[in-house]
Amino acid sequence: MIEGEIMGQWQHPLLPLFVDFSGQPCLVVGAGKIAARKTTALIRAGAKVTVVAPESGPEMKELCLSHIVVWHARRYLEEDLSGQRLVVAATSDQTLNAVIAAAAKQQGLLVNVVDPGHQGNAIIPTVIDRSPIQIALFSGGASPALVRQLNRQLEAFIPQAYGRLATFAGTLRERVRQALSEAAQRHRFWREFMESPAAVQVLAGNEVAARNLTELHFSGGNIVVGNVYLIGAGPGDPEQLTLRALRLLQQADIVVHDRLVGSGVMALIPEDVERIDVGKVPGHHRYNQQEINQILIDQARLGKRVVRLKGGDPFIFGRGGEEVEALTAAAIPYQVVSGITAAVACAAIASIPLTHREWSHGCIFLPGQFCDHASEMDWSVFASAKQTLVFYMSVNNIEKICQCLLESGMAANMPAALVQQATLPQQRVSVATVGEWSKPPTFKIEPGILIIGDTVRLSPYFTTKTENIR
């Protein structure tokens, strides 16, 4: 055998073929875990399954008790092959499996064998099911481990809603045939439909809007309008981006992004995608909020898929609500894709639980600028025990925040942590008490999240004081 050659019985590539087994008789010999998995696949295909095995494992026993299959609790007999269309040899005895395979092939039957030697002539592959779409994976026996890895990756990356899109498209086929007489026209329609606003609405679960858009197209109406996706980029680490956010980023025509989006996340945007930086820094706003809203509307009206990319979550101190109001008023379709907000990410990397059955019965998110209106607020509500306070954009007001809390009755020894650059290599956790934070810091403070509450005591950073600022 040539080095690197894969040993196997097949001299030619197998023919991928989906076959209708509805109502067809199939035999499974064996009743272990693998046999139960094969039986489940056959049941899903509508087959009439007979199982032959002296004993049954728990998975197969559950199938038998449900009366979905017929189980003969005995050893295999060659007569069991009579009348079957497909045979699965799934016993733990390789010799018996080979005997079953030889007899089945002699009778012209399809036979699947679970052994690595592949004595059969048919394969039941790993399937990614997005009914009515099915994707089958098979390596010819070369690397089942690689097939499993690909299966996990594809299962995670292919949205369940693609099945809904396929079903919806199926309901349009006759309408498309009637409206478009030439094959080239139909091909173009379907190519454009899969990237259209109507398809986006189907994926979002709004089939009524999708059908209206499609009918508008057939009636000659103007549907040149894109979609806006308000996407939360999370705390900065690209691995904490959601799969849906990643997919939409890579399908975008233009990305309108904030300053605090992590560089690793920005690197995931294809190079040919247009970008507009609308990030704001203290004292300098390249665009005001109204101008940002108008950019989103104008780009969508050009028919583009617009991604509005924000650090954290778009609806937590991200002004996503204002953008949604503007898009709604302009009749622009939009979707919101959540991200991991900074409070959650910072608490996680510092091992600070935001709630705790004994220490904290609730958690309050507040903007750092909140203390600019300190005289108008009842700080005693926030100074009470048994809750965790999280201040966003707080670094310029840490002293004032802590002073207001102390004046309202919070204990000076209440622990507090400043978490900066969470999830990134340069992340830093600085711990102290509210009393200590109410005094000028001894080092330059960069942007971060301030977490105050008894649960900070549970953090190893507070216990060891390894990053104490005082």
Coordinates of C-alpha atoms in Angstrom, one line a residue:
M1 CA 0.0 0.0 0.0
I2 CA 1.3 3.5 -0.9
E3 CA 2.2 5.6 2.1
G4 CA -0.7 7.8 3.1
E5 CA -3.2 5.6 1.3
I6 CA -6.4 5.0 3.2
M7 CA -7.3 1.3 3.6
G8 CA -10.9 0.6 2.7
Q9 CA -13.2 -1.6 0.5
W10 CA -14.2 1.2 -1.9
Q11 CA -12.2 1.8 -5.0
H12 CA -14.4 4.6 -6.2
P13 CA -16.0 7.6 -4.4
L14 CA -19.5 6.7 -3.0
L15 CA -22.6 8.2 -4.6
P16 CA -24.3 10.6 -2.2
L17 CA -28.0 9.7 -2.5
F18 CA -31.0 10.6 -0.4
V19 CA -33.6 7.8 -0.5
D20 CA -37.2 7.7 0.6
F21 CA -37.6 5.1 3.3
S22 CA -41.1 6.0 4.4
G23 CA -43.0 2.9 5.2
Q24 CA -40.1 0.7 4.1
P25 CA -39.1 -2.4 6.2
C26 CA -35.7 -2.2 7.8
L27 CA -33.8 -4.6 10.1
V28 CA -31.4 -3.6 12.9
V29 CA -29.4 -6.4 14.5
G30 CA -28.1 -5.3 17.8
A31 CA -29.6 -3.2 20.6
G32 CA -26.7 -1.2 22.0
K33 CA -26.1 2.6 21.9
I34 CA -24.9 2.7 18.3
A35 CA -27.8 0.5 17.2
A36 CA -30.3 2.8 19.0
R37 CA -28.7 5.8 17.1
K38 CA -29.1 4.1 13.8
T39 CA -32.7 3.0 14.7
T40 CA -33.5 6.6 15.6
A41 CA -32.3 7.8 12.2
L42 CA -34.5 5.2 10.4
I43 CA -37.5 6.1 12.5
R44 CA -37.0 9.8 11.6
A45 CA -37.0 8.8 8.0
G46 CA -40.4 7.0 8.4
A47 CA -39.1 3.4 8.1
K48 CA -40.8 0.4 9.7
V49 CA -38.0 -0.9 12.0
T50 CA -37.5 -4.4 13.4
V51 CA -34.8 -5.0 16.0
V52 CA -33.3 -8.4 16.7
A53 CA -31.1 -8.8 19.8
P54 CA -31.2 -11.1 22.9
E55 CA -30.8 -8.1 25.2
S56 CA -31.4 -4.4 24.9
G57 CA -29.6 -1.3 26.1
P58 CA -31.5 1.5 27.8
E59 CA -31.6 3.7 24.7
M60 CA -33.1 0.9 22.5
K61 CA -35.4 -0.3 25.3
E62 CA -37.0 3.2 25.4
L63 CA -37.6 3.1 21.7
C64 CA -39.1 -0.4 22.0
L65 CA -41.4 0.6 24.9
S66 CA -42.7 3.4 22.8
H67 CA -44.0 0.8 20.3
I68 CA -42.2 2.7 17.5
V69 CA -40.2 -0.5 16.7
V70 CA -40.7 -4.2 16.8
W71 CA -38.2 -6.0 19.0
H72 CA -37.5 -9.8 18.8
A73 CA -35.6 -10.7 22.0
R74 CA -33.5 -13.5 20.5
R75 CA -30.4 -14.1 18.4
Y76 CA -30.2 -13.2 14.7
L77 CA -31.5 -15.8 12.1
E78 CA -30.8 -15.5 8.4
E79 CA -34.6 -15.6 7.8
D80 CA -34.8 -12.2 9.5
L81 CA -33.5 -10.7 6.2
S82 CA -36.5 -11.7 4.3
G83 CA -38.5 -8.8 3.0
Q84 CA -36.2 -6.1 4.3
R85 CA -34.9 -3.2 2.2
L86 CA -32.1 -2.1 4.5
V87 CA -30.2 -4.1 7.1
V88 CA -28.0 -2.6 9.9
A89 CA -25.5 -4.9 11.5
A90 CA -24.7 -3.3 14.8
T91 CA -23.8 -6.0 17.2
S92 CA -20.6 -6.1 19.3
D93 CA -19.5 -9.2 17.4
Q94 CA -17.5 -8.3 14.3
T95 CA -17.7 -11.9 13.0
L96 CA -21.5 -11.9 13.3
N97 CA -21.7 -8.5 11.6
A98 CA -19.6 -9.9 8.7
V99 CA -21.9 -12.9 8.4
I100 CA -25.0 -10.6 8.3
A101 CA -23.4 -8.4 5.7
A102 CA -22.5 -11.2 3.4
A103 CA -25.9 -12.8 3.6
A104 CA -27.6 -9.4 3.0
K105 CA -25.5 -8.6 0.0
Q106 CA -26.1 -12.0 -1.4
Q107 CA -29.8 -11.3 -1.4
G108 CA -29.2 -7.9 -3.1
L109 CA -30.0 -5.9 0.1
L110 CA -28.5 -2.6 1.3
V111 CA -26.5 -3.3 4.4
N112 CA -24.8 -0.9 6.8
V113 CA -22.1 -2.3 9.2
V114 CA -20.9 -0.4 12.2
D115 CA -17.5 -2.0 12.3
P116 CA -14.4 0.0 11.2
G117 CA -13.8 -2.7 8.5
H118 CA -16.9 -1.5 6.5
Q119 CA -18.2 -4.9 5.3
G120 CA -21.4 -3.3 4.1
N121 CA -22.4 -1.5 0.9
A122 CA -24.3 1.4 2.4
I123 CA -23.5 4.2 4.8
I124 CA -25.8 6.1 7.2
P125 CA -23.9 9.4 7.5
T126 CA -23.8 12.0 10.1
V127 CA -26.5 14.5 9.3
I128 CA -27.0 18.2 10.1
D129 CA -30.8 18.6 10.1
R130 CA -32.4 21.9 9.2
S131 CA -35.5 20.3 7.8
P132 CA -36.2 20.4 4.9
I133 CA -32.5 21.0 4.4
Q134 CA -30.2 18.1 5.3
I135 CA -26.4 18.1 5.1
A136 CA -24.7 14.7 5.2
L137 CA -21.1 14.2 6.2
F138 CA -18.9 11.2 5.5
S139 CA -15.1 10.7 5.3
G140 CA -15.1 7.2 3.6
G141 CA -13.9 5.9 6.9
A142 CA -10.7 7.9 6.8
S143 CA -11.4 10.1 9.8
P144 CA -14.6 9.8 11.8
A145 CA -13.1 12.2 14.3
L146 CA -12.8 14.9 11.7
V147 CA -16.4 14.3 10.6
R148 CA -17.5 14.8 14.3
Q149 CA -15.5 18.0 14.5
L150 CA -17.0 19.3 11.3
N151 CA -20.5 18.4 12.5
R152 CA -20.0 20.3 15.7
Q153 CA -18.8 23.4 13.8
L154 CA -21.5 23.3 11.2
E155 CA -24.2 22.7 13.8
A156 CA -23.1 25.8 15.7
F157 CA -22.8 28.0 12.6
I158 CA -25.8 27.1 10.4
P159 CA -28.9 28.8 11.8
Q160 CA -31.9 26.7 12.6
A161 CA -33.9 29.3 10.8
Y162 CA -32.5 28.2 7.4
G163 CA -35.0 25.4 7.5
R164 CA -37.8 27.9 7.8
L165 CA -36.3 29.9 4.9
A166 CA -36.3 26.8 2.7
T167 CA -39.9 26.0 3.6
F168 CA -40.9 29.6 2.8
A169 CA -39.1 29.5 -0.5
G170 CA -40.9 26.3 -1.3
T171 CA -44.3 28.0 -1.0
L172 CA -43.2 30.6 -3.5
R173 CA -42.1 28.3 -6.3
E174 CA -45.4 28.1 -8.1
R175 CA -45.8 31.9 -7.7
V176 CA -42.4 32.5 -9.2
R177 CA -43.1 30.1 -12.2
Q178 CA -46.3 32.1 -12.9
A179 CA -44.6 35.5 -12.6
L180 CA -41.4 34.7 -14.4
S181 CA -41.7 32.6 -17.6
E182 CA -38.0 32.4 -18.4
A183 CA -35.6 30.1 -16.5
A184 CA -32.9 32.8 -16.4
Q185 CA -35.3 35.2 -14.8
R186 CA -36.2 32.6 -12.2
H187 CA -32.6 31.8 -11.5
R188 CA -31.9 35.5 -10.9
F189 CA -34.9 35.9 -8.7
W190 CA -33.8 33.0 -6.4
R191 CA -30.2 34.2 -6.3
E192 CA -31.3 37.7 -5.2
F193 CA -34.1 36.4 -2.9
M194 CA -31.7 34.6 -0.6
E195 CA -30.0 37.9 0.2
S196 CA -33.1 40.0 0.1
P197 CA -35.0 41.9 2.9
A198 CA -37.8 39.3 2.5
A199 CA -35.3 36.5 3.4
V200 CA -34.1 38.5 6.3
Q201 CA -37.6 38.8 7.6
V202 CA -38.1 35.0 7.3
L203 CA -35.0 34.3 9.2
A204 CA -36.2 36.7 11.9
G205 CA -39.5 34.8 12.1
N206 CA -41.7 37.5 10.4
E207 CA -43.1 35.6 7.5
V208 CA -46.1 38.0 7.1
A209 CA -43.7 40.9 6.4
A210 CA -41.6 38.6 4.1
R211 CA -44.6 37.6 2.0
N212 CA -45.7 41.3 1.7
L213 CA -42.3 42.3 0.5
T214 CA -42.3 39.4 -2.0
E215 CA -45.7 40.3 -3.4
L216 CA -44.6 44.0 -3.7
H217 CA -41.7 42.8 -5.8
F218 CA -44.0 40.8 -8.1
S219 CA -46.3 43.8 -8.4
G220 CA -43.5 46.0 -9.6
G221 CA -43.2 48.0 -6.4
N222 CA -39.9 49.4 -5.1
I223 CA -38.4 47.4 -2.3
V224 CA -34.9 48.8 -2.5
V225 CA -34.5 49.0 1.3
G226 CA -31.8 47.3 3.3
N227 CA -31.7 46.1 6.9
V228 CA -30.0 47.4 9.9
Y229 CA -28.5 45.1 12.5
L230 CA -27.7 46.5 15.9
I231 CA -25.1 44.1 17.1
G232 CA -23.4 43.9 20.5
A233 CA -19.7 43.2 20.1
G234 CA -19.3 42.1 23.7
P235 CA -16.4 43.1 26.0
G236 CA -13.6 43.0 23.4
D237 CA -12.5 39.3 23.1
P238 CA -13.7 38.1 19.7
E239 CA -14.3 34.6 21.2
Q240 CA -17.1 36.1 23.2
L241 CA -19.0 37.4 20.1
T242 CA -22.1 35.4 19.4
L243 CA -22.3 33.1 16.4
R244 CA -25.2 35.1 15.0
A245 CA -23.2 38.4 15.3
L246 CA -20.3 36.8 13.5
R247 CA -22.4 35.6 10.7
L248 CA -24.1 39.0 10.2
L249 CA -20.7 40.8 10.4
Q250 CA -19.3 38.7 7.6
Q251 CA -22.4 39.3 5.4
A252 CA -22.5 43.1 6.0
D253 CA -22.2 45.7 3.2
I254 CA -21.2 48.4 5.7
V255 CA -20.3 48.5 9.4
V256 CA -21.0 51.6 11.5
H257 CA -18.9 51.1 14.6
D258 CA -18.1 52.6 17.9
R259 CA -14.6 53.4 19.4
L260 CA -14.8 50.7 22.1
V261 CA -15.3 47.7 19.8
G262 CA -12.3 45.4 20.3
S263 CA -9.7 45.2 17.6
G264 CA -10.1 41.4 17.5
V265 CA -13.7 41.8 16.6
M266 CA -13.0 44.4 14.0
A267 CA -10.5 42.0 12.4
L268 CA -13.4 39.6 11.7
I269 CA -15.0 42.1 9.3
P270 CA -14.1 41.3 5.7
E271 CA -11.6 43.7 4.2
D272 CA -13.9 44.8 1.3
V273 CA -16.7 45.9 3.7
E274 CA -17.0 49.6 4.1
R275 CA -16.5 51.0 7.6
I276 CA -17.6 54.2 9.3
D277 CA -16.1 55.1 12.6
V278 CA -18.7 57.0 14.7
G279 CA -16.8 56.5 18.0
K280 CA -17.0 59.2 20.6
V281 CA -14.3 60.3 23.0
P282 CA -14.8 62.7 25.9
G283 CA -14.9 66.2 24.6
H284 CA -14.9 65.1 20.9
H285 CA -17.8 63.6 19.0
R286 CA -17.1 62.9 15.4
Y287 CA -20.8 62.5 14.8
N288 CA -23.7 63.4 17.1
Q289 CA -26.4 60.8 17.7
Q290 CA -28.8 62.3 15.2
E291 CA -26.2 62.2 12.5
I292 CA -25.5 58.5 13.4
N293 CA -29.2 57.7 13.1
Q294 CA -29.3 59.4 9.7
I295 CA -26.3 57.4 8.4
L296 CA -28.1 54.2 9.3
I297 CA -31.2 55.3 7.5
D298 CA -29.5 56.6 4.4
Q299 CA -27.3 53.4 4.0
A300 CA -30.3 51.1 4.5
R301 CA -32.3 53.1 1.9
L302 CA -29.5 52.3 -0.6
G303 CA -30.4 48.6 -0.1
K304 CA -27.4 47.8 2.0
R305 CA -27.1 45.4 4.9
V306 CA -26.0 47.8 7.6
V307 CA -24.3 46.6 10.8
R308 CA -24.3 49.0 13.7
L309 CA -21.6 47.6 15.9
K310 CA -21.4 48.6 19.5
G311 CA -19.2 47.5 22.4
G312 CA -21.0 45.4 25.0
D313 CA -24.8 45.2 24.4
P314 CA -26.6 47.8 22.2
F315 CA -29.4 48.2 24.7
I316 CA -27.4 48.8 27.9
F317 CA -26.0 52.3 27.9
G318 CA -25.4 51.9 24.1
R319 CA -28.1 54.3 22.9
G320 CA -29.5 51.5 20.9
G321 CA -33.0 52.5 21.9
E322 CA -32.6 55.9 20.3
E323 CA -31.4 54.3 17.1
V324 CA -34.4 51.9 17.1
E325 CA -36.8 54.8 17.5
A326 CA -35.2 56.5 14.5
L327 CA -35.3 53.4 12.3
T328 CA -38.9 52.7 13.2
A329 CA -39.9 56.2 12.3
A330 CA -38.2 55.9 9.0
A331 CA -39.8 52.4 8.3
I332 CA -36.4 50.7 8.1
P333 CA -36.3 47.0 9.0
Y334 CA -33.9 46.2 11.9
Q335 CA -32.9 43.4 14.2
V336 CA -31.1 43.6 17.5
V337 CA -28.4 41.1 18.3
S338 CA -27.4 41.0 22.0
G339 CA -23.9 41.1 23.2
I340 CA -22.2 40.4 26.6
T341 CA -22.5 43.6 28.5
A342 CA -19.4 45.0 30.2
A343 CA -20.9 44.5 33.7
V344 CA -21.2 40.8 33.2
A345 CA -17.8 40.4 31.5
C346 CA -16.0 42.4 34.1
A347 CA -17.7 40.6 37.0
A348 CA -16.8 37.3 35.4
I349 CA -13.1 37.9 34.9
A350 CA -12.8 39.3 38.5
S351 CA -14.9 36.3 39.9
I352 CA -17.4 38.7 41.4
P353 CA -21.0 37.3 41.4
L354 CA -23.4 40.1 40.7
T355 CA -26.1 38.4 42.8
H356 CA -25.8 36.0 45.7
R357 CA -28.4 34.3 47.8
E358 CA -26.8 35.6 51.0
W359 CA -24.8 38.7 50.0
S360 CA -26.8 40.4 47.1
H361 CA -30.5 40.1 46.3
G362 CA -30.2 42.3 43.2
C363 CA -28.0 44.3 40.9
I364 CA -28.3 47.9 39.6
F365 CA -26.6 49.2 36.5
L366 CA -25.9 52.9 36.5
P367 CA -24.0 55.4 34.3
G368 CA -20.9 57.1 35.8
Q369 CA -22.4 60.5 34.8
F370 CA -25.2 59.7 37.3
C371 CA -23.4 61.6 40.0
D372 CA -23.4 64.8 37.9
H373 CA -27.0 65.2 39.2
A374 CA -26.2 64.0 42.7
S375 CA -28.3 66.7 44.4
E376 CA -31.4 65.5 42.5
M377 CA -31.0 61.8 43.5
D378 CA -31.9 59.8 46.5
W379 CA -28.6 58.1 47.0
S380 CA -29.8 56.2 50.1
V381 CA -31.6 53.8 47.7
F382 CA -28.2 52.8 46.3
A383 CA -26.3 52.9 49.7
S384 CA -28.5 50.1 51.2
A385 CA -27.0 46.7 51.7
K386 CA -27.8 43.4 50.0
Q387 CA -27.3 44.7 46.5
T388 CA -24.5 45.1 43.9
L389 CA -23.9 48.4 42.1
V390 CA -22.2 48.6 38.7
F391 CA -21.2 51.9 37.4
Y392 CA -20.4 52.2 33.6
M393 CA -18.1 54.9 32.3
S394 CA -17.3 55.8 35.9
V395 CA -13.6 56.5 36.0
N396 CA -13.8 60.3 35.9
N397 CA -16.3 60.2 38.7
I398 CA -15.1 57.5 41.1
E399 CA -14.3 59.8 43.9
K400 CA -17.6 61.6 43.7
I401 CA -19.6 58.4 43.4
C402 CA -18.1 57.0 46.5
Q403 CA -18.4 60.2 48.4
C404 CA -22.2 60.4 47.6
L405 CA -22.6 56.8 48.8
L406 CA -20.7 57.4 52.0
E407 CA -22.8 60.5 52.7
S408 CA -25.9 58.4 52.2
G409 CA -24.9 55.8 54.8
M410 CA -22.9 53.2 52.9
A411 CA -20.2 51.7 55.1
A412 CA -16.7 52.9 54.4
N413 CA -15.3 49.4 54.4
M414 CA -17.8 48.3 51.6
P415 CA -15.5 46.6 49.0
A416 CA -15.3 48.0 45.4
A417 CA -13.4 46.9 42.3
L418 CA -12.5 48.7 39.2
V419 CA -12.2 46.4 36.2
Q420 CA -10.4 47.6 33.1
Q421 CA -9.9 46.1 29.6
A422 CA -11.9 43.0 30.6
T423 CA -11.2 39.9 28.5
L424 CA -8.2 41.4 26.8
P425 CA -4.6 40.6 27.5
Q426 CA -4.1 44.0 29.3
Q427 CA -7.1 43.5 31.7
R428 CA -6.6 44.8 35.2
V429 CA -8.6 44.5 38.4
S430 CA -8.0 47.1 41.2
V431 CA -9.7 46.6 44.5
A432 CA -10.2 48.8 47.6
T433 CA -13.0 50.0 49.8
V434 CA -15.5 52.7 49.1
G435 CA -13.7 54.8 51.7
E436 CA -10.4 54.4 49.9
W437 CA -11.9 55.0 46.5
S438 CA -13.4 58.3 47.7
K439 CA -9.9 59.8 47.8
P440 CA -7.7 60.8 44.8
P441 CA -6.1 57.8 43.2
T442 CA -2.4 57.2 43.2
F443 CA -2.1 56.2 39.5
K444 CA -3.6 57.2 36.2
I445 CA -7.1 55.6 35.8
E446 CA -8.1 54.3 32.4
P447 CA -11.7 53.6 31.4
G448 CA -13.3 50.8 33.3
I449 CA -16.3 49.4 35.3
L450 CA -16.8 50.1 39.0
I451 CA -18.4 47.3 41.0
I452 CA -19.5 48.0 44.5
G453 CA -21.0 45.5 47.0
D454 CA -20.4 42.7 49.5
T455 CA -20.0 40.2 46.7
V456 CA -16.7 41.8 45.8
R457 CA -15.3 40.2 49.0
L458 CA -15.7 36.8 47.2
S459 CA -13.2 37.8 44.5
P460 CA -9.7 36.5 44.8
Y461 CA -8.4 39.9 43.8
F462 CA -10.0 41.4 47.0
T463 CA -8.9 38.6 49.2
T464 CA -5.3 38.8 48.1
K465 CA -5.1 42.6 47.5
T466 CA -2.7 41.9 44.6
E467 CA -4.0 44.8 42.6
N468 CA -5.0 47.1 45.5
I469 CA -4.7 50.8 44.5
R470 CA -3.9 52.1 47.9

